[in-house]
Amino acid sequence: MSYQNSIPFTRHILPDAEPYSALLDDLRPRLKALPSFRYWKSIHDSHLLLVLQNLHLAFQMSPETYVAYSRNKNTYSKADAGTAPFKVSYGATIKIVDGLYELSVLEGKNGIHYDGHNPEYSFLAAFVARMRAKPTLSNLFPGAEAAAIKIVASEKELIILRDESDKAVSFVDNEEIRAMRAHLHLINSVNRRHFIALCMLDEEFRNLFRRINSDRYSGSASADIYFGNTDLRRIFCNGTFEEGGRYYGGWWENLPKEYRKFIRIDNRYVEELDYSCLHPTLLYLEEGLPVPEGDLYEVPGFPPEARKFLKVSMNIILNTKGRDSAKKAIRQDQRRNPDYPELPEGMTLDELFDGFLEKHAGISHHFFKRMGTRLQRIDSDIAEAVMLKLARKDIPVLPLHDSFLVSRVHKDALAAAMNEAISDRYKTQIKVKLDPSAWSLIYDIGIEEEYGHDPERYEREATRDLNRMFLEYNRQYERFKLNQSDFYF
C-alpha cells in the first residue's frame, strides 16, 4: 500500500491512558533509556499517548494505513488547535516519534518537499512524513479492532465568509448570522448522535481509499475516511452573505457519486432525493414565472446523449460573465478532466448557447451574469429549511447541495420536507427525483432472492458475527457504540 494511503495526524483525540497503561509502561522506560532522551517530563507522557492513539486509529482503518504528520516546526505554532485537549508541542511530538523509530516499532518515511528547481522531485510526489506501527507495536494495541478512541469535536466557526481570492475574512455578527449558526448547531448535534458510515466489502473499501488518496498531493495529508466528521459549516463567497452559503465539512462530500448509495445511517441503507434542474428552476420561480414542463437541460436539435454536456454547460452559463468566458471555461475543463462530456460532433458552442437562450427566453437575461453564487445562496437557504424540518424530528440528513441523503425509513419525511421548503417559499411545487439506492442494486445484479426481498435481512448481513468481509464497517460501528453509549438500532 502506498504512502498516500494515510489519515492525518489529529490532536483532537480525548486522552484516555487506561486502555494503554500496559503499553505505556512498556515503552516509557525503553524511551527514557535512549541516549536521545536526557530527561522525561509529563509532556512526554501526554505526547506518547497521543502518538499511540493516532497510530492505533490508522491501524483500525487497516493495518497498512499510515499516519501523515508534519516535521515542520511552523505547523505546530499555528493557532488552529480549536478545542484540542492540550497544545501539541513540536519538540515533544518529534522526540517521541523519533524515539519510537529508534526502538524499531515504527516504519515510514520522512516527507518529500517539492523543489521547483530540482527536476528529480515531481510536484505530484510531494507529501508530509508518514509513520505506522510495526506488528511488534500494533499487536499490543488494546482492543485492536475497536478501541474507544474518542475524537473531540473542534470548535470551528460554523459560518465562514470568503473574499474573491477564497480567503476567509472577518465579519460582524447580526441576528441572521446568529440564527444560521444556531441552526447548524442543531443539525450537527443530530448527525453526531447517529451512526453514519460506508458499508462496503473490505476489498472494495481499500480500493476506494486508494482512489481518493491518489488525488492528494503537495505536502498535505490524504483524505481521512474515519467517518467521524459529520459537522457542517456554511461558506459564503465573494465577500458577501448574498452569495454562496452552501454546506461543507461532512466526510461524504469527497466520496465519488457512485459510492453514495453505500452509505448507511444507523445501519440502514440511504435514499437520495434531489431537486431536478434546480438552478434554472429557481430563476423561473424568482421571476414569478411558471416552470416549463420537461427537462430544462434539453436543447432542441441536440441528441439525448448530449444531456450531460448540456447540464454542465448550463452551469457554466450561469457562472460566467459572457460567451467568451463560458467557452474558455468549457475548454479548460475539457483539457483538465478526461471524463468531461463531449460536445456532439458537428455542433458548436454558439449553437448550444443560442438554443438555451431561445428555450429559456423568460430567464435568459440572467445568463452570462455570474448568477451561480447568488443562486447558491437561495438553494442553501432551501437546504437549511429542509434539514431543520428533519433535525427537529431527530432525523439525520446528509446534504449535497441540491440533494439529500437519509435513512431509507425517513425517505417519505425527506420528500415532504423538500416539498414544504419550496412551497413555503414559492407557494408551488417542483420535481423531486429519487436516485438509485444500494437496495436497487441487488435487483440490478439479480441477487434479490438471497435476501427474500427483505431490506432488513439485507442490512443485517453486514453486521452478522460470522461475516468477516465487512471488518472495516464493523470497526466503525464498534467505535461508534463505544463513544455513544445511548446508541442503538
XYZ file of C-alpha atoms in Angstrom:
489
model
C 0.000 0.000 0.000
C 1.427 3.392 -0.938
C 2.379 6.193 1.435
C -0.627 8.137 0.163
C -2.941 5.726 1.977
C -2.946 7.606 5.233
C -5.017 9.518 7.724
C -3.940 12.924 9.016
C -2.423 13.177 12.485
C -5.076 14.653 14.750
C -4.609 16.448 18.045
C -8.358 16.188 18.716
C -8.305 12.811 20.499
C -9.575 12.626 24.049
C -6.659 11.380 26.206
C -7.549 8.066 27.819
C -4.421 6.379 29.158
C -6.127 3.474 30.949
C -6.523 1.132 27.933
C -2.908 1.845 27.004
C -1.449 1.604 30.512
C 0.435 -1.674 29.894
C 1.825 -0.397 26.587
C 2.805 2.949 28.100
C 4.539 1.189 30.993
C 6.465 -0.915 28.488
C 7.528 1.917 26.178
C 8.265 4.640 28.731
C 11.390 3.071 30.326
C 12.672 1.965 26.923
C 12.359 5.506 25.563
C 13.899 7.026 28.704
C 16.893 4.736 28.276
C 17.645 6.072 24.794
C 20.650 8.449 24.517
C 18.359 10.984 22.798
C 16.238 11.279 25.990
C 18.217 13.167 28.603
C 15.103 13.730 30.705
C 11.445 12.674 30.843
C 8.609 15.010 31.776
C 4.836 14.788 31.915
C 4.677 16.406 28.471
C 6.299 13.286 27.067
C 3.646 11.064 28.663
C 0.821 13.049 27.061
C 2.520 13.129 23.651
C 3.402 9.429 23.736
C -0.272 8.633 24.370
C -1.399 10.933 21.542
C 1.065 9.394 19.075
C -0.043 5.885 20.070
C -3.723 6.785 19.685
C -3.079 8.197 16.196
C -1.164 5.082 15.194
C -3.952 2.937 16.617
C -6.603 4.893 14.747
C -4.721 4.350 11.481
C -4.344 0.653 12.287
C -8.095 0.403 12.783
C -8.598 1.847 9.309
C -6.410 -1.003 8.056
C -3.041 -2.389 9.177
C -1.449 -0.865 6.055
C -2.615 2.697 6.763
C -0.072 5.376 7.661
C -0.415 8.478 9.832
C 0.557 11.608 7.914
C 2.264 14.101 10.222
C 4.368 17.221 9.817
C 8.018 17.577 10.757
C 7.832 21.320 10.080
C 8.052 23.307 13.312
C 5.929 26.130 11.876
C 2.991 23.752 11.522
C 2.849 23.311 15.289
C 2.972 27.027 16.004
C -0.259 27.768 14.166
C -3.130 28.864 16.387
C -5.610 26.370 14.959
C -5.912 23.867 17.772
C -9.572 24.693 18.448
C -10.757 22.609 21.382
C -7.895 20.087 21.300
C -7.401 18.632 24.804
C -3.913 20.137 25.055
C -1.436 22.133 22.996
C 0.675 19.814 20.911
C 4.388 20.577 21.029
C 6.618 20.151 18.006
C 9.616 19.189 20.139
C 7.812 16.584 22.235
C 5.997 15.069 19.246
C 9.097 14.638 17.092
C 11.129 13.402 20.058
C 8.568 10.692 20.772
C 8.235 9.697 17.107
C 11.996 9.534 16.590
C 12.355 7.559 19.813
C 9.805 5.007 18.618
C 11.766 4.707 15.384
C 14.914 4.048 17.440
C 13.045 1.262 19.206
C 12.202 -0.190 15.764
C 8.449 -0.240 16.408
C 7.615 2.228 13.610
C 8.107 2.269 9.869
C 7.545 5.050 7.360
C 9.229 7.861 5.511
C 10.131 11.487 6.023
C 8.229 13.896 3.825
C 9.320 14.979 0.376
C 9.390 18.719 -0.183
C 8.731 19.841 -3.737
C 11.614 21.922 -5.016
C 10.734 23.615 -8.277
C 14.432 23.932 -9.110
C 15.149 20.229 -8.702
C 13.787 18.125 -11.577
C 14.380 14.981 -9.518
C 11.241 15.679 -7.489
C 7.795 15.774 -9.023
C 5.175 18.165 -7.664
C 2.727 15.247 -7.548
C 5.105 13.221 -5.372
C 5.433 15.779 -2.570
C 3.975 14.769 0.783
C 4.430 15.215 4.516
C 6.019 12.495 6.661
C 4.328 9.121 7.185
C 4.527 6.637 10.046
C 2.750 3.443 11.013
C 3.100 0.826 13.700
C 5.030 -2.341 13.008
C 3.385 -5.585 14.180
C 5.621 -5.543 17.263
C 3.677 -2.445 18.337
C 0.253 -2.921 16.729
C -0.104 -6.368 18.320
C -0.048 -4.609 21.696
C -2.793 -2.098 20.889
C -5.775 -2.572 23.227
C -8.854 -3.983 21.514
C -7.192 -3.784 18.129
C -10.437 -3.737 16.162
C -12.487 -1.454 18.397
C -10.726 0.716 20.925
C -12.578 3.661 22.414
C -10.688 6.411 20.615
C -12.830 9.492 21.065
C -12.417 12.317 18.569
C -13.131 15.660 20.237
C -15.121 17.969 18.011
C -13.131 21.024 17.006
C -14.911 24.262 17.839
C -14.566 25.826 14.430
C -16.569 28.813 13.279
C -19.653 27.417 11.577
C -20.224 30.463 9.376
C -17.381 31.320 7.003
C -17.124 34.364 4.747
C -14.501 34.291 1.995
C -13.383 37.036 -0.351
C -12.921 36.781 -4.120
C -9.481 35.229 -3.536
C -11.111 32.487 -1.443
C -9.512 33.782 1.759
C -11.513 33.870 4.988
C -12.388 37.399 6.093
C -13.852 38.783 9.297
C -17.464 39.889 9.561
C -19.822 41.465 12.071
C -22.416 39.188 13.645
C -26.064 40.049 13.242
C -29.358 38.384 14.049
C -29.485 36.446 10.761
C -25.954 35.060 11.164
C -26.593 34.072 14.771
C -29.736 32.228 13.653
C -27.803 30.366 10.920
C -25.174 29.364 13.468
C -27.805 28.116 15.919
C -29.474 26.097 13.163
C -26.152 24.474 12.301
C -25.539 23.571 15.938
C -28.869 21.733 15.965
C -28.270 19.946 12.648
C -24.745 18.908 13.673
C -25.848 17.681 17.086
C -28.432 15.398 15.468
C -25.958 13.957 12.951
C -23.416 13.237 15.704
C -25.922 11.092 17.574
C -26.354 8.672 14.665
C -24.060 6.112 13.073
C -23.112 7.275 9.571
C -20.593 5.180 7.629
C -19.825 3.493 4.332
C -20.877 -0.154 4.103
C -18.756 -1.951 1.536
C -16.731 -5.126 1.293
C -13.275 -4.561 2.757
C -11.544 -5.121 -0.587
C -13.706 -2.513 -2.285
C -13.252 -0.135 0.624
C -9.473 -0.376 0.246
C -9.779 0.267 -3.482
C -11.837 3.374 -2.773
C -9.368 4.516 -0.137
C -6.545 4.277 -2.698
C -8.603 6.057 -5.343
C -9.436 9.038 -3.168
C -5.943 9.353 -1.751
C -4.276 9.149 -5.154
C -5.535 12.674 -5.873
C -3.972 14.205 -2.752
C -0.512 15.692 -3.008
C 1.568 18.840 -2.466
C 2.744 18.037 1.031
C -0.661 17.603 2.651
C -2.143 14.535 4.268
C -4.550 12.457 2.248
C -8.276 12.139 2.815
C -9.453 10.950 6.217
C -12.205 8.368 5.790
C -12.594 7.886 9.509
C -16.320 8.656 9.215
C -16.095 10.659 12.407
C -16.560 14.092 10.867
C -20.227 14.838 10.220
C -20.176 18.509 11.237
C -21.261 21.021 8.617
C -20.328 24.638 8.014
C -21.848 27.290 5.736
C -19.365 29.040 3.466
C -20.238 32.317 1.765
C -18.147 33.813 -1.009
C -17.055 36.993 -2.787
C -17.065 38.918 0.486
C -20.855 38.987 0.782
C -23.531 36.952 2.528
C -25.648 37.299 -0.597
C -23.552 34.701 -2.445
C -22.714 31.082 -1.661
C -23.746 29.784 1.744
C -23.641 26.115 0.856
C -22.837 23.393 3.385
C -19.424 21.760 3.612
C -17.481 19.592 6.034
C -19.098 16.146 6.026
C -16.850 13.204 5.148
C -19.264 12.119 2.396
C -18.522 15.222 0.273
C -15.395 13.792 -1.356
C -16.993 10.419 -1.968
C -17.347 9.629 -5.699
C -21.008 9.804 -6.650
C -21.303 6.103 -7.494
C -20.410 5.208 -3.876
C -23.025 7.378 -2.166
C -25.597 4.600 -2.299
C -23.401 2.510 0.018
C -23.617 4.994 2.886
C -25.662 3.732 5.798
C -27.298 5.646 8.623
C -27.955 3.590 11.761
C -27.091 0.531 9.625
C -29.910 1.254 7.181
C -29.138 1.974 3.562
C -29.806 5.503 2.399
C -32.143 7.033 -0.137
C -31.053 10.115 -2.083
C -33.535 12.692 -3.325
C -32.692 15.808 -5.268
C -34.409 18.755 -6.876
C -34.480 18.375 -10.639
C -32.781 21.147 -12.688
C -32.662 23.305 -9.578
C -30.878 26.496 -10.674
C -32.847 27.209 -13.874
C -35.976 26.232 -11.933
C -35.131 28.758 -9.202
C -34.720 31.501 -11.801
C -38.251 30.860 -13.058
C -39.623 30.831 -9.510
C -37.753 34.014 -8.527
C -39.220 35.721 -11.619
C -42.712 34.523 -10.697
C -42.955 32.531 -13.939
C -44.354 29.028 -14.355
C -41.640 26.389 -14.671
C -41.781 24.792 -18.154
C -42.661 21.125 -18.434
C -39.965 18.639 -19.332
C -36.201 18.608 -18.936
C -34.836 22.140 -18.595
C -31.407 20.971 -19.749
C -32.617 19.710 -23.118
C -31.912 21.887 -26.166
C -33.776 21.390 -29.467
C -31.525 19.834 -32.082
C -29.162 18.213 -29.578
C -29.375 14.406 -29.168
C -30.437 12.843 -25.837
C -26.902 11.502 -25.235
C -25.690 15.115 -25.071
C -27.619 15.805 -21.848
C -24.590 15.549 -19.549
C -22.738 18.097 -21.665
C -25.797 20.360 -21.741
C -26.206 20.212 -17.969
C -22.575 21.123 -17.357
C -22.819 23.900 -19.945
C -25.893 25.425 -18.288
C -23.978 25.575 -15.022
C -21.120 27.374 -16.783
C -23.531 29.785 -18.493
C -24.838 30.746 -15.046
C -21.340 31.171 -13.577
C -19.543 33.183 -16.256
C -19.816 36.786 -17.454
C -20.010 36.297 -21.222
C -19.902 33.880 -24.120
C -16.143 34.080 -24.454
C -15.664 33.351 -20.746
C -18.069 30.415 -20.976
C -16.251 28.954 -23.982
C -12.918 29.343 -22.221
C -14.237 27.643 -19.082
C -15.637 24.693 -21.044
C -12.409 24.216 -22.993
C -10.312 24.407 -19.843
C -12.492 21.787 -18.167
C -12.212 19.550 -21.228
C -8.422 19.717 -21.073
C -8.233 19.099 -17.324
C -10.841 16.369 -16.998
C -10.551 13.296 -19.244
C -14.088 12.287 -18.245
C -15.597 15.609 -19.323
C -18.602 15.013 -21.610
C -18.125 15.627 -25.314
C -19.854 18.245 -27.433
C -21.777 16.301 -30.101
C -19.894 16.118 -33.365
C -20.840 18.770 -35.873
C -22.342 21.109 -33.269
C -20.866 24.307 -31.871
C -20.915 26.045 -28.516
C -22.655 29.044 -30.061
C -25.461 26.758 -31.250
C -25.734 25.434 -27.722
C -25.818 28.930 -26.184
C -28.403 30.147 -28.716
C -30.528 27.063 -28.025
C -30.586 27.774 -24.284
C -31.343 31.474 -24.846
C -34.295 30.598 -27.076
C -35.613 27.788 -24.890
C -35.443 29.882 -21.703
C -36.342 33.317 -23.070
C -38.148 34.200 -19.826
C -34.988 33.949 -17.732
C -32.291 34.431 -20.383
C -31.461 37.927 -19.109
C -29.781 36.147 -16.169
C -27.453 34.158 -18.423
C -23.771 35.102 -18.546
C -24.264 37.318 -15.476
C -22.401 35.172 -12.899
C -25.654 34.262 -11.208
C -24.400 30.912 -9.907
C -23.203 32.031 -6.481
C -26.344 34.107 -5.926
C -28.428 31.052 -6.754
C -26.308 29.072 -4.285
C -27.455 31.433 -1.546
C -31.044 30.601 -2.428
C -30.512 26.850 -2.688
C -28.555 26.824 0.587
C -31.421 28.597 2.366
C -33.759 25.934 0.992
C -31.342 23.230 2.180
C -31.328 24.807 5.638
C -35.119 24.698 5.750
C -35.150 21.031 4.692
C -32.551 19.974 7.268
C -34.167 21.930 10.080
C -37.524 20.283 9.470
C -35.847 16.884 9.836
C -33.443 17.791 12.660
C -36.378 18.870 14.822
C -37.636 15.284 14.456
C -34.183 13.857 15.294
C -33.719 12.693 11.698
C -30.112 12.908 10.440
C -29.699 14.193 6.900
C -26.597 14.485 4.713
C -26.721 17.429 2.296
C -25.028 17.531 -1.093
C -26.076 20.990 -2.276
C -29.341 20.251 -4.139
C -29.670 16.638 -2.977
C -30.066 14.971 0.416
C -29.417 11.504 1.826
C -31.434 9.976 4.652
C -32.008 6.521 6.086
C -34.495 4.553 3.983
C -37.050 4.726 6.797
C -37.067 8.526 6.507
C -37.425 8.818 2.726
C -41.036 10.000 2.919
C -40.181 12.513 5.641
C -37.415 13.911 3.439
C -39.686 14.168 0.399
C -42.278 16.002 2.491
C -39.650 18.390 3.906
C -38.288 19.160 0.419
C -41.776 19.873 -0.895
C -42.642 22.018 2.130
C -39.441 24.061 1.843
C -40.297 25.024 -1.747
C -43.974 25.527 -1.003
C -43.230 27.772 1.992
C -41.040 29.991 -0.189
C -42.793 29.953 -3.574
C -46.326 28.612 -2.923
C -45.802 25.883 -5.531
C -44.067 22.534 -6.003
C -41.146 21.412 -8.146
C -39.980 17.993 -9.237
C -38.135 15.871 -6.662
C -36.167 12.938 -8.080
C -35.237 9.679 -6.320
C -31.800 8.271 -7.188
C -30.997 4.525 -7.214
C -30.132 3.056 -3.817
C -27.992 0.118 -2.685
C -31.227 -1.874 -2.385
C -31.982 -1.120 -6.047
C -28.570 -2.542 -6.923
C -29.370 -6.035 -5.681
C -32.212 -6.167 -8.222
C -29.911 -4.907 -10.962
C -27.497 -7.777 -10.376
C -30.216 -10.353 -9.667
C -29.497 -11.350 -6.062
C -32.758 -10.217 -4.511
C -33.792 -13.816 -3.776
C -30.809 -14.207 -1.440
C -32.443 -11.715 0.914
C -36.026 -12.777 0.395
C -36.823 -9.261 -0.854
C -36.348 -8.170 2.782
C -34.351 -4.925 3.303
C -33.793 -5.630 6.994
C -32.286 -9.023 6.224
C -30.021 -7.354 3.671
C -28.912 -4.765 6.234
C -28.215 -7.360 8.933
C -25.859 -9.204 6.585
C -23.030 -6.701 7.101
C -23.096 -6.950 10.905
C -23.512 -10.695 11.346
C -20.952 -12.089 13.823
C -19.564 -14.554 11.313
C -19.301 -12.100 8.428
C -15.631 -11.187 8.145
C -15.918 -9.388 4.802
C -17.119 -6.113 6.346
C -14.450 -5.702 9.025
C -13.868 -2.025 8.267
C -17.563 -1.188 8.526
C -17.852 -3.130 11.786
C -14.793 -1.393 13.220
C -16.518 1.921 12.603
C -19.709 0.599 14.169
C -17.953 -0.736 17.263
C -16.078 2.546 17.753
C -19.315 4.457 17.471
C -21.042 2.274 20.068
C -18.147 2.741 22.468
C -18.420 6.508 22.080
C -22.232 6.650 22.100
C -23.487 4.585 24.993
C -27.089 5.580 24.318
C -26.956 4.498 20.681
C -28.922 1.520 19.438
C -30.648 0.118 16.352
